[in-house]
Coordinates of C-alpha atoms in Angstrom, one line a residue:
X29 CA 95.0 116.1 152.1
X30 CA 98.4 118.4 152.2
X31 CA 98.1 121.3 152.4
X32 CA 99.2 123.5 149.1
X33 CA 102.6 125.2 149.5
X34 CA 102.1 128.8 150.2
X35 CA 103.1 131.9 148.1
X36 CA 106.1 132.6 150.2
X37 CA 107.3 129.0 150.2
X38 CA 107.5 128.8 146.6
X39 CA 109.4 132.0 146.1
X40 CA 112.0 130.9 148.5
X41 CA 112.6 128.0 147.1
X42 CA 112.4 129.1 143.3
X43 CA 114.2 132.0 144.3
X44 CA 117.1 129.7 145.9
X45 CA 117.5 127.1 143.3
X46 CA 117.6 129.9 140.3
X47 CA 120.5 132.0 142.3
X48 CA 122.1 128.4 142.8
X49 CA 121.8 127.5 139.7
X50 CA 123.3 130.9 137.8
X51 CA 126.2 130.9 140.0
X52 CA 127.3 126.9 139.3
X53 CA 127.0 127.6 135.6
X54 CA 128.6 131.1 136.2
X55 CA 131.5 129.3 138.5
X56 CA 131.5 126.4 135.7
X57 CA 131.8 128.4 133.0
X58 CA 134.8 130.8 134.5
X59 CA 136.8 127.8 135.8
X60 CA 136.8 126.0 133.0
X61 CA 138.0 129.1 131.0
X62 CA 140.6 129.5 133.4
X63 CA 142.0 126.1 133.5
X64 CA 141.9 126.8 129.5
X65 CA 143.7 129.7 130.3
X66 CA 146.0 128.2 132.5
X67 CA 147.0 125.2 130.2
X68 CA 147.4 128.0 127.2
X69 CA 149.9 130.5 129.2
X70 CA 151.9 127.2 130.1
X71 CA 151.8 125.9 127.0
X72 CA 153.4 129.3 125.3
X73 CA 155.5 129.7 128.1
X74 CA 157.1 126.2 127.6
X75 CA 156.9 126.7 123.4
X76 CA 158.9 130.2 123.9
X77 CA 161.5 129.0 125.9
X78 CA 162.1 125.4 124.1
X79 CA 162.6 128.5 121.3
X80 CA 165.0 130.1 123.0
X81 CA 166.9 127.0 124.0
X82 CA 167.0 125.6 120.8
X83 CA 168.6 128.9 119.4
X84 CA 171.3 129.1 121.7
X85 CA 174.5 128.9 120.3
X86 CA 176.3 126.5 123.1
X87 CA 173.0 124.3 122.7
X88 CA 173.8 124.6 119.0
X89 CA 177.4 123.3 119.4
X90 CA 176.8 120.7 121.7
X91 CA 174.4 119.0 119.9
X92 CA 177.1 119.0 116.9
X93 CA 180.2 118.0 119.3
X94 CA 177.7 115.3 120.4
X95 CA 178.8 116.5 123.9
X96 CA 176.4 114.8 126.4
X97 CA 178.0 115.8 129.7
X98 CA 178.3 119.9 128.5
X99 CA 174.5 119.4 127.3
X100 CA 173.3 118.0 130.4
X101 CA 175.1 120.7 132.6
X102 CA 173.3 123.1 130.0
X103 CA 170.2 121.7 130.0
X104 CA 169.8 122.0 134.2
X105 CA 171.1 125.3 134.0
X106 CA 169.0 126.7 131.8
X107 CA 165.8 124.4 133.6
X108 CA 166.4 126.0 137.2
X109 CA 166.8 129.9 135.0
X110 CA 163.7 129.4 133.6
X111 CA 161.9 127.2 136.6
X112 CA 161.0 124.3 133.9
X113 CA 160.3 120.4 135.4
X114 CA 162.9 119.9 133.0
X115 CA 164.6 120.4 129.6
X116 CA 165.2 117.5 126.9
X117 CA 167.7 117.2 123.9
X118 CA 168.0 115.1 121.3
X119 CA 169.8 114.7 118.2
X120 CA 168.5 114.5 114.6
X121 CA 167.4 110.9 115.2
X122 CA 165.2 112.3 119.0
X123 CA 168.1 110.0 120.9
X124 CA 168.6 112.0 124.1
X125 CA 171.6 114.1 124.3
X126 CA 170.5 115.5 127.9
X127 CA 167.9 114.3 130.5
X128 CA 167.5 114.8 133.9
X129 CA 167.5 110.9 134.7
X130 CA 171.0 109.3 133.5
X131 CA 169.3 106.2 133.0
X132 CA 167.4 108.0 130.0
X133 CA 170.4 109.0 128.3
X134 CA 171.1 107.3 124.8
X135 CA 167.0 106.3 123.8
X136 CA 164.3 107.6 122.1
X137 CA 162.6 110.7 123.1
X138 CA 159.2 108.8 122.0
X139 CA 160.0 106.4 125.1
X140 CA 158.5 109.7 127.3
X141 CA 155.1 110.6 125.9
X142 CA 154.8 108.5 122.4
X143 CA 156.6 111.7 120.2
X144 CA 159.4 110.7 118.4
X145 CA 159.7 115.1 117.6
X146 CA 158.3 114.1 114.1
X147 CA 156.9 117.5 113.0
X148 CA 160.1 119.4 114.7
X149 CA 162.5 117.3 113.0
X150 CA 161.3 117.0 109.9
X151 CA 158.7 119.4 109.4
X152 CA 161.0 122.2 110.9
X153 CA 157.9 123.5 112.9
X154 CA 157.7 124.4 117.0
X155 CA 154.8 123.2 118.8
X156 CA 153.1 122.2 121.9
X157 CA 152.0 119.1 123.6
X158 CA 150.3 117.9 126.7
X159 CA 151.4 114.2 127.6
X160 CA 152.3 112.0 130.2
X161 CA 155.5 110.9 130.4
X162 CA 158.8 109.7 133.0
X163 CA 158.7 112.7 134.3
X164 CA 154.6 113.1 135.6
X165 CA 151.8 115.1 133.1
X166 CA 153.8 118.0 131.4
X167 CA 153.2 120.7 129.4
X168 CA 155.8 120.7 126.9
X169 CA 156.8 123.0 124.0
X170 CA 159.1 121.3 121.3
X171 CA 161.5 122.8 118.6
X172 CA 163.9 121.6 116.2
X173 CA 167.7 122.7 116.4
X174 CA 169.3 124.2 113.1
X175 CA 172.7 124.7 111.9
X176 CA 173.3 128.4 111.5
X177 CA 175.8 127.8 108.5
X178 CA 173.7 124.9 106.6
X179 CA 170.1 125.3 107.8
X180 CA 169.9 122.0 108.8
X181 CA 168.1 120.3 111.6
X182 CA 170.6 118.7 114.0
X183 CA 168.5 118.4 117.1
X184 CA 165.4 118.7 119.1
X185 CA 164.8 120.7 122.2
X186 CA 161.3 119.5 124.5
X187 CA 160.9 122.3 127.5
X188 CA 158.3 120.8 130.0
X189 CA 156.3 122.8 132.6
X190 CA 154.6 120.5 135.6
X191 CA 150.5 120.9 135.4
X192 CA 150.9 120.0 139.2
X193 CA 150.6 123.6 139.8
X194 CA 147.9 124.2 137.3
X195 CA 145.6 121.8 139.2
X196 CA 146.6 123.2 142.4
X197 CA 145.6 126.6 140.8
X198 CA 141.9 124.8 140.2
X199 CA 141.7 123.1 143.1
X200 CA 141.8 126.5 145.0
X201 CA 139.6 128.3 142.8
X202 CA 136.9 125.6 142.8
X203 CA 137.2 125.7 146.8
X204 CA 136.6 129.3 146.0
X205 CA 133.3 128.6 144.1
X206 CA 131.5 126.0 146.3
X207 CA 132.0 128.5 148.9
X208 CA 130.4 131.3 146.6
X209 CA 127.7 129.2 145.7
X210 CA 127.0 128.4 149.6
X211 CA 126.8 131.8 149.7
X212 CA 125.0 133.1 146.8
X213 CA 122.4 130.5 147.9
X214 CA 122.2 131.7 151.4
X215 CA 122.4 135.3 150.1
X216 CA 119.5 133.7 147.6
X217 CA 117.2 132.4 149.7
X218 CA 117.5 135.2 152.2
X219 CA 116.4 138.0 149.7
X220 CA 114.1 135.6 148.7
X221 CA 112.7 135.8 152.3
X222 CA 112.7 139.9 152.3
X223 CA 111.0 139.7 148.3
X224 CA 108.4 137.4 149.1
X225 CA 107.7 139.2 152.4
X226 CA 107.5 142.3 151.1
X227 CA 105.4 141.0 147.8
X228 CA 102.9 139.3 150.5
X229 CA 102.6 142.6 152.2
X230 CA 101.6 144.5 149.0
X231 CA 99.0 142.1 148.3
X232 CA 97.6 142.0 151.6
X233 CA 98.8 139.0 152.6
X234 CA 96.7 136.9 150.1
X235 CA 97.7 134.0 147.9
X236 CA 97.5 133.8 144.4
X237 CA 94.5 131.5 144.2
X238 CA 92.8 134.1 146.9
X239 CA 93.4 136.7 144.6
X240 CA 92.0 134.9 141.4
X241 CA 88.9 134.1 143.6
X242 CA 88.6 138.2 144.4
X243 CA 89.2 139.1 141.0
X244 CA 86.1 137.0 139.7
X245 CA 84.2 138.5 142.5
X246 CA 85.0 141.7 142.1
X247 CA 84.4 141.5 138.0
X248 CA 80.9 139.8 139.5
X249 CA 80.4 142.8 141.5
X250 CA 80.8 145.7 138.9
X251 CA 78.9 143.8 136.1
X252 CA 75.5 143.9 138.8
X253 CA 75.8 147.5 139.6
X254 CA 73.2 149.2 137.7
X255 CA 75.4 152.6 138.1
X256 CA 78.4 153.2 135.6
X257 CA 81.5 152.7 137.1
X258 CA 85.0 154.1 135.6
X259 CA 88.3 154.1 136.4
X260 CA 91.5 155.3 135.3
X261 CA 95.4 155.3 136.6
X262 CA 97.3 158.1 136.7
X263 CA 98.4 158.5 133.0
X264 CA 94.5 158.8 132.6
X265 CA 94.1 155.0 130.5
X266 CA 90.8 153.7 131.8
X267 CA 91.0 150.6 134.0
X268 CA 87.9 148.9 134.5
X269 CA 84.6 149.6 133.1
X270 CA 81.5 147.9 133.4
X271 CA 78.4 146.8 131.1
X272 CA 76.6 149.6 132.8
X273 CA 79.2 152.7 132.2
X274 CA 78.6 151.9 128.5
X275 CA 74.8 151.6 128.6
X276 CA 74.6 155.4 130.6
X277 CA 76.9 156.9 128.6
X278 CA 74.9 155.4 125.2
X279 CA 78.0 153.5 123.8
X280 CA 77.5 150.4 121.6
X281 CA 77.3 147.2 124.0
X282 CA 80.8 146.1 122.8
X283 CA 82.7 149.1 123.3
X284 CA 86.2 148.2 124.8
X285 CA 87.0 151.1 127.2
X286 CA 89.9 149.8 129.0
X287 CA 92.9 150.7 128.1
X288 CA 91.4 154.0 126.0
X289 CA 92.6 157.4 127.3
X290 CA 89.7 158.5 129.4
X291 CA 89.6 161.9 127.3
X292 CA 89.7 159.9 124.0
X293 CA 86.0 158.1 125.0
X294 CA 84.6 161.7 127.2
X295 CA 86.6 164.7 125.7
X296 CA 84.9 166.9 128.4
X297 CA 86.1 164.7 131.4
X298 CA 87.2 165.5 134.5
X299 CA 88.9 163.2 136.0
X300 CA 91.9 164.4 135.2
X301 CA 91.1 167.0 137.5
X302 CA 90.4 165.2 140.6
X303 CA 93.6 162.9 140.1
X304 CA 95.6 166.4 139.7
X305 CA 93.9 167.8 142.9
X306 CA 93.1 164.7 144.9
X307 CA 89.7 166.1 146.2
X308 CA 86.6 163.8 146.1
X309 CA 83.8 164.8 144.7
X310 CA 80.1 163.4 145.6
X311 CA 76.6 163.8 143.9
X312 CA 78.1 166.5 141.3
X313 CA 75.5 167.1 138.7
X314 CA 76.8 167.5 135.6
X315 CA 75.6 166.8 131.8
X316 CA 77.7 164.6 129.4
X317 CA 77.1 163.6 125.8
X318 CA 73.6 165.4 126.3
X319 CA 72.2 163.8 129.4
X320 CA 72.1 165.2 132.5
X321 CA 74.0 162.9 135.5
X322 CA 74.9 162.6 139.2
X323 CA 78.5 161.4 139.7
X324 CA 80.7 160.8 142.5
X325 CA 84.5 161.2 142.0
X326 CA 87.0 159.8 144.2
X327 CA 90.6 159.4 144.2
X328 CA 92.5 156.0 144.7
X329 CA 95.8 156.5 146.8
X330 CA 98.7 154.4 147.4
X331 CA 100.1 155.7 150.6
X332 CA 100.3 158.8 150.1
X333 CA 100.6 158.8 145.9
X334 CA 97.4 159.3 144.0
X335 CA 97.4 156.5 141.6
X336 CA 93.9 156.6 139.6
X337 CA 90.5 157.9 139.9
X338 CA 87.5 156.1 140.4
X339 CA 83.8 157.1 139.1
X340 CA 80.4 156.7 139.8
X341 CA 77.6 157.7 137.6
X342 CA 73.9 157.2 136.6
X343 CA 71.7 159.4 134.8
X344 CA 70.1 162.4 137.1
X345 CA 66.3 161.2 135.0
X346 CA 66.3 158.3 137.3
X347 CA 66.9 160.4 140.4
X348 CA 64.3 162.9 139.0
X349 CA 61.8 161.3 139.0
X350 CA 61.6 159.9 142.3
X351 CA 62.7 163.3 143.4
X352 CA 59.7 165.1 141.5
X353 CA 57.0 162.3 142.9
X354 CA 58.4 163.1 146.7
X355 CA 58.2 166.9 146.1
X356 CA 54.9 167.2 144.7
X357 CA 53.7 165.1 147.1
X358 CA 55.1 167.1 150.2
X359 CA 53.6 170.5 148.3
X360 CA 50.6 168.7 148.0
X361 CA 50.6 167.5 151.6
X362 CA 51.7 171.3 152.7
X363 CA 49.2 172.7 150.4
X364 CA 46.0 171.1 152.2
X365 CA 47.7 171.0 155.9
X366 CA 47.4 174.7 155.5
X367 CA 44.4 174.7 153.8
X368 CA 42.6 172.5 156.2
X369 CA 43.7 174.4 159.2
X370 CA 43.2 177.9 157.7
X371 CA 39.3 176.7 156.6
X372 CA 39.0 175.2 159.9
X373 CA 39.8 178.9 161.9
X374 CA 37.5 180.4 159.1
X375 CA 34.5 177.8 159.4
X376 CA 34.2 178.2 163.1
X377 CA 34.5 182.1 162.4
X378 CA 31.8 181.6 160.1
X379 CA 29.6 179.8 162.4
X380 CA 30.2 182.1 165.1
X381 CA 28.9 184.9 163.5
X382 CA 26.0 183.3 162.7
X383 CA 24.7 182.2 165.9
X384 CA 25.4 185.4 167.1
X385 CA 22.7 186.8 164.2
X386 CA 25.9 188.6 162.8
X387 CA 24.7 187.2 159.0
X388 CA 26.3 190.2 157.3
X389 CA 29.6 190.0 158.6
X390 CA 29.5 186.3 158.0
X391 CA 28.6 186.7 154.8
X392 CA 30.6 189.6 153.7
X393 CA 34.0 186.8 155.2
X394 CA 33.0 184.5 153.0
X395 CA 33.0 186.9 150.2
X396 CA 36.5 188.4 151.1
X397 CA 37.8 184.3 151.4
X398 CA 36.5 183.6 147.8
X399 CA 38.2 186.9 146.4
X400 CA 41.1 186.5 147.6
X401 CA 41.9 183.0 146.4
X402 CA 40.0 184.0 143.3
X403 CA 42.4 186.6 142.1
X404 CA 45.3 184.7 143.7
X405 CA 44.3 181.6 141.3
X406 CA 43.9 184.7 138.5
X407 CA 47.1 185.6 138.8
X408 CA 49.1 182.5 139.2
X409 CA 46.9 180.9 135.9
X410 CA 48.1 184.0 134.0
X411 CA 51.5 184.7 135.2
X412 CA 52.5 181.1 136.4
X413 CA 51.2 178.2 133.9
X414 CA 53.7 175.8 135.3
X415 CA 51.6 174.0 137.6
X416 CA 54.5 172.6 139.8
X417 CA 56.1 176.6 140.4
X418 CA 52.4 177.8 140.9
X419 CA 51.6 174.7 143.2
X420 CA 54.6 175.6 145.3
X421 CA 53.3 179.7 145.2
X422 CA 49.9 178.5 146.4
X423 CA 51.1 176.6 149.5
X424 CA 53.7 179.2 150.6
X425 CA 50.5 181.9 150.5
X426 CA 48.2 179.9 152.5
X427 CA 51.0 178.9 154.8
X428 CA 52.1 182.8 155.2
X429 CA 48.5 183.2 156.5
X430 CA 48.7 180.2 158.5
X431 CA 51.6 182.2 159.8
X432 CA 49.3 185.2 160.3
X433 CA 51.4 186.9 157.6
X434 CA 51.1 188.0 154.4
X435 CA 52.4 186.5 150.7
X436 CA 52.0 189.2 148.2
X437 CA 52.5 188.3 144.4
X438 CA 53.7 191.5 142.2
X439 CA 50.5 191.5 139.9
X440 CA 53.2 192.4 137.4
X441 CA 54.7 189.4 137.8
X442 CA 55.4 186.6 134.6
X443 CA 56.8 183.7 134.5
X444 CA 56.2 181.8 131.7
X445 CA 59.3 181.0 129.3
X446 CA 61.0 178.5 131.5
X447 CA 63.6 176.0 129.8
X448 CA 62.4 172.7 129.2
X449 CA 65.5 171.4 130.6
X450 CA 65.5 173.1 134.5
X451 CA 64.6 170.5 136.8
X452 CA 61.1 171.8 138.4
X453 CA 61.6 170.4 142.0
X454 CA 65.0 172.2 142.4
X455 CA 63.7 175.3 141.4
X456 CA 60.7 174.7 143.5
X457 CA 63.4 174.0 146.2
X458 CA 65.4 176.9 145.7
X459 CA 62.3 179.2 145.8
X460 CA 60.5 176.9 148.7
X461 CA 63.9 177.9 151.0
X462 CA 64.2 181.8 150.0
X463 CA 60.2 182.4 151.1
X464 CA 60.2 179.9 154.3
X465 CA 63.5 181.7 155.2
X466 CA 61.5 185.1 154.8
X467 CA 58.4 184.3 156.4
X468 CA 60.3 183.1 159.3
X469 CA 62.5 186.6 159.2
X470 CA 59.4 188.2 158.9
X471 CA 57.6 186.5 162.2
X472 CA 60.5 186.7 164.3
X473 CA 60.5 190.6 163.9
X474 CA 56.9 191.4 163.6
X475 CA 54.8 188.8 164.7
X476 CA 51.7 188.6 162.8
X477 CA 50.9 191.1 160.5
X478 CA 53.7 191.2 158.7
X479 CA 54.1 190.8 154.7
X480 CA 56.5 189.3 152.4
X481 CA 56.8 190.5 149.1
X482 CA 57.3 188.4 145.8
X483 CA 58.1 189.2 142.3
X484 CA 59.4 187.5 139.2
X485 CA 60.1 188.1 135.7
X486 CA 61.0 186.3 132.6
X487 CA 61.7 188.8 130.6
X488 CA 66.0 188.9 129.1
X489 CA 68.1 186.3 129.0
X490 CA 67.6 185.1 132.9
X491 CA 64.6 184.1 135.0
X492 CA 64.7 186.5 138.2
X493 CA 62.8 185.8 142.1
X494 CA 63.0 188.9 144.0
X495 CA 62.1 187.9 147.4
X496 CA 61.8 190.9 150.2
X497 CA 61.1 190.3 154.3
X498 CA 60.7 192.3 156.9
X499 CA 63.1 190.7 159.3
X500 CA 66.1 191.9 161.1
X501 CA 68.1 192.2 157.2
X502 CA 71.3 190.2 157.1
X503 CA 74.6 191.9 159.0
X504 CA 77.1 192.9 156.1
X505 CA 80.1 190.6 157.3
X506 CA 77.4 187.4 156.9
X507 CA 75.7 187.6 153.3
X508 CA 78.1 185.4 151.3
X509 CA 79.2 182.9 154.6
X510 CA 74.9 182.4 154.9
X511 CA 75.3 180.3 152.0
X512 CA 77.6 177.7 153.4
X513 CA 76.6 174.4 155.3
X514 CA 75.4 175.0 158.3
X515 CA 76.3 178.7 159.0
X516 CA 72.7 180.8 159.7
X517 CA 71.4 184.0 162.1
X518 CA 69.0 182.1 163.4
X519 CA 71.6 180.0 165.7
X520 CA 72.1 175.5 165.9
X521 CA 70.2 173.3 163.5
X522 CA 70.0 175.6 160.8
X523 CA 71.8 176.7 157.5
X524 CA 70.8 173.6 154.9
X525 CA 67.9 175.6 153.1
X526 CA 70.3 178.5 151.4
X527 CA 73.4 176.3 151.4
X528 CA 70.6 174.0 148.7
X529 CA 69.9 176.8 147.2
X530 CA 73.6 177.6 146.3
X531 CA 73.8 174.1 145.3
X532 CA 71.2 174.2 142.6
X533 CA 72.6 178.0 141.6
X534 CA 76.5 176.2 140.9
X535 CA 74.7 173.6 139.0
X536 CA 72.7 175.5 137.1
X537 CA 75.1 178.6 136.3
X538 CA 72.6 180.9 138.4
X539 CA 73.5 183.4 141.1
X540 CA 72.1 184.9 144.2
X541 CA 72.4 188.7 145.3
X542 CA 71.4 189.8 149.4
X543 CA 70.7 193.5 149.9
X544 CA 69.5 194.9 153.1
X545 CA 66.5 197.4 152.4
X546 CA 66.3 201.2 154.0
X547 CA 63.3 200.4 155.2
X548 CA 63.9 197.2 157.3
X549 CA 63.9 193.9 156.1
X550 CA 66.4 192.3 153.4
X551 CA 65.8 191.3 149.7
X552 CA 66.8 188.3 147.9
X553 CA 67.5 188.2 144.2
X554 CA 67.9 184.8 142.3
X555 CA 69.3 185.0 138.4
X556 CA 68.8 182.1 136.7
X557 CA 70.4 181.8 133.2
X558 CA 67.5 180.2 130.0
X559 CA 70.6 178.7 128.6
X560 CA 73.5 177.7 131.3
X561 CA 77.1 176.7 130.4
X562 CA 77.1 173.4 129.9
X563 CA 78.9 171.7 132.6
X564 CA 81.7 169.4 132.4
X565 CA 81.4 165.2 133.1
X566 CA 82.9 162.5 134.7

């Protein structure tokens, strides 16, 4: 089987023909309006000068006298003046008076081309003809000769120009044209060449069928993603949508997004943004028409143009609630890790003291272990009824004592009105990383013994965590850089839990203060808003 002709084949070629094509029709169309134009200046050349001729008073007399060897001498005269193949008279009956051959002399003019002067001697009237005749293919301009005195028409006068020259005139310019449409097809098919090159470049070197074949894949490809995906060009007309970008964003099944103005279908987009600034932008939460989504933003370039914007999105329930089941399972796993080995140090305590016959002491430890967590419990059923946040408090105290440090609760403390709508196991996160941070401050500076102080309030328009340590504080020049990726005092493989924390603050609309305190140690204050700004989507 042949193999199919190739995209850059059949440009050259198609190419070629068309430019060889437009230049014959082109070169047809001029030449034959110039041999047109050639035949018509002849033709009026011939006609004014058979005018003049006619209207000359010796030519007049001549014709009257009958005079055939004055009109002859005339006639070659006034031929050589006015470069004519020749000039022809004849009386009232178109018998020649004067003729370049002798032998002529005497007959009909009609003898040369079939025209007997019929419309010149009888209709009085000047005109031109093309014919054939004695004297080769002439164009010749006829007039009738009238009597000044009487009007009346005595003679004939035919002028004759040679169309030799004409078809020399053709010849060369139709030598002119093959050439130029050699050239134009050379010229043709080597742009063809550079086009089609160029063209194969810009499409990666694939051929049309190739690129059908791709098309249908890719199509294929966006309708299975379960994510939405959206794209718009750089006037901000969506692209390419699929089944899935309308299902998230609870549009009808049929909604035709492309070719709508991206802000026309999500008034509070931003991917106008990203095409203006060119920066990607990964797992941004944000909330759109009500739900609350993770989208990834990232700029298509051309070289080094920014031609469209490409999104990602799916709604942030899905990711939640994978994301709640891990964390409550890790607090849960924490929980009873420290648990187990804090019971375990107590047990054998316990049974220590009573093999030594030390039953008091034994018993008044037990009683100190059950009042503690009692009022603990107490206090985290009455200030804390979230049982996620008071989970997460009840893990960080045993694990403080694990530590051989102390988590103290301000008995003040409430924390109650919490919005519906803030995720659980990012605030859990944030609040996680600001008291492991601490107790870790806290045990690098005192060892154990040491005590890390808690409070929280609900009260206002903002949920506030006051977290104090009594670690080394937090050196001026550092408290707002602690918060970026991977920048911490406590040197390599640190500076994720804070930089999460700011994370969930920028999403949420909340904010974080650092103070160092007079007494040693720093405090952390988190402020996080009941009712955030709503922020913007794709």
């Amino acid at each position: 089987m042949l193999r199919k002709t190739t995209l850059k084949t059949r440009m050259i070629l198609t190419l070629g023909l068309l430019g060889a094509l437009q230049t014959l029709l082109i070169g047809g169309f001029a030449g034959y309006y110039l041999s047109e134009s050639l035949y018509e200046e002849i033709g009026q050349r011939a006609l004014m000068v058979s005018r003049t001729v006619a209207a000359t008073p010796s030519v007049i007399q001549g014709v009257r006298a009958r005079d055939v060897d004055a009109l002859n001498h005339l006639a070659q005269r006034l031929a050589q003046t006015n470069k004519a193949r020749f000039i022809v008279i004849g009386d009232h009956n178109a018998i020649r008076l004067a003729h370049p051959n002798p032998d002529r002399l005497g007959h009909s003019m009609a003898d040369d081309d079939g025209d007997d002067g019929r419309r010149a001697l009888i209709e009085g009237k000047s005109y031109v003809a093309r014919a054939l005749g004695s004297l080769g293919e002439t164009m010749r301009g006829k007039s009738p000769i009238e009597d000044p005195a009487t009007g009346e028409i005595i003679g004939i006068v035919s002028v004759g120009y040679s169309l030799d020259q004409v078809e020399a005139t053709i010849r060369r310019y139709n030598f002119t044209l093959y050439g130029v449409v050699g050239l134009m097809v050379l010229v043709a098919v080597l742009s063809a060449i550079v086009i089609a090159g160029r063209f194969k470049r810009a499409i990666f070197g694939l051929e049309p069928e190739e690129i059908a074949r791709l098309f249908q894949e890719r199509e294929a490809t966006l309708q299975s993603v379960r994510e939405g995906i959206l794209a718009i060009n750089r006037d901000g007309i969506i692209t390419t949508a699929n089944r899935a970008a309308c299902e998230t964003l609870g549009l009808a099944p049929d909604t035709r997004l492309a070719g709508q103005p991206i802000l026309d279908i999500l008034p509070e987009s931003s991917l106008l943004s990203v095409l203006e600034s060119g920066q990607p932008d990964f797992d941004r939460e944000v909330w759109l028409r009500g739900r609350q989504m993770v989208v990834n933003r990232l700029p298509v370039r051309q070289g080094d143009e920014i031609i469209g914007v490409v999104a990602s999105f799916r709604l942030r329930d899905e990711l939640d609630q994978v994301s709640r089941q891990l964390t409550r399972i890790q607090q849960y796993a924490d929980t009873l890790r420290s648990q187990t080995h804090e019971y375990s140090n107590k047990l054998h305590t316990i049974a220590g003291l009573i093999q030594i016959g030390a039953h008091d002491k034994a018993l008044a430890l037990i009683g100190s272990e059950v009042s503690d967590h009692q009022s603990l419990l107490h206090l985290l059923l009455e200030a804390v009824p979230d049982p996620v946040i008071a989970g997460c408090l009840l893990g960080k105290y045993n694990r403080a004592r694990e530590m051989g440090l102390r988590l103290d609760i301000d008995p003040d403390s409430q924390m109650a009105d919490i919005p519906a709508t803030l995720p659980r196991e990012q605030l859990v996160s944030a609040l996680g990383n600001l008291i492991d941070n601490a107790l870790e401050a806290t045990f690098q500076q005192t060892g154990q013994g040491g005590v890390v102080r808690l409070s929280m309030t609900d009260l206002g328009a903002e949920l506030i965590f006051e977290v104090e340590d009594q670690g080394p504080g937090v050196p001026e020049n550092a408290q707002q850089r602690i918060f970026e990726r991977g920048v911490s005092t406590k040197g390599e493989d640190h500076g994720i839990g804070l930089h999460l924390v700011q994370q969930f603050l920028n999403r949420w609309g909340g904010s974080v203060t650092v103070e160092n305190l007079t007494a040693g140690g720093s405090r952390f204050t988190l402020y996080l808003p009941k009712q955030p700004e709503e922020k913007k989507g794709l």
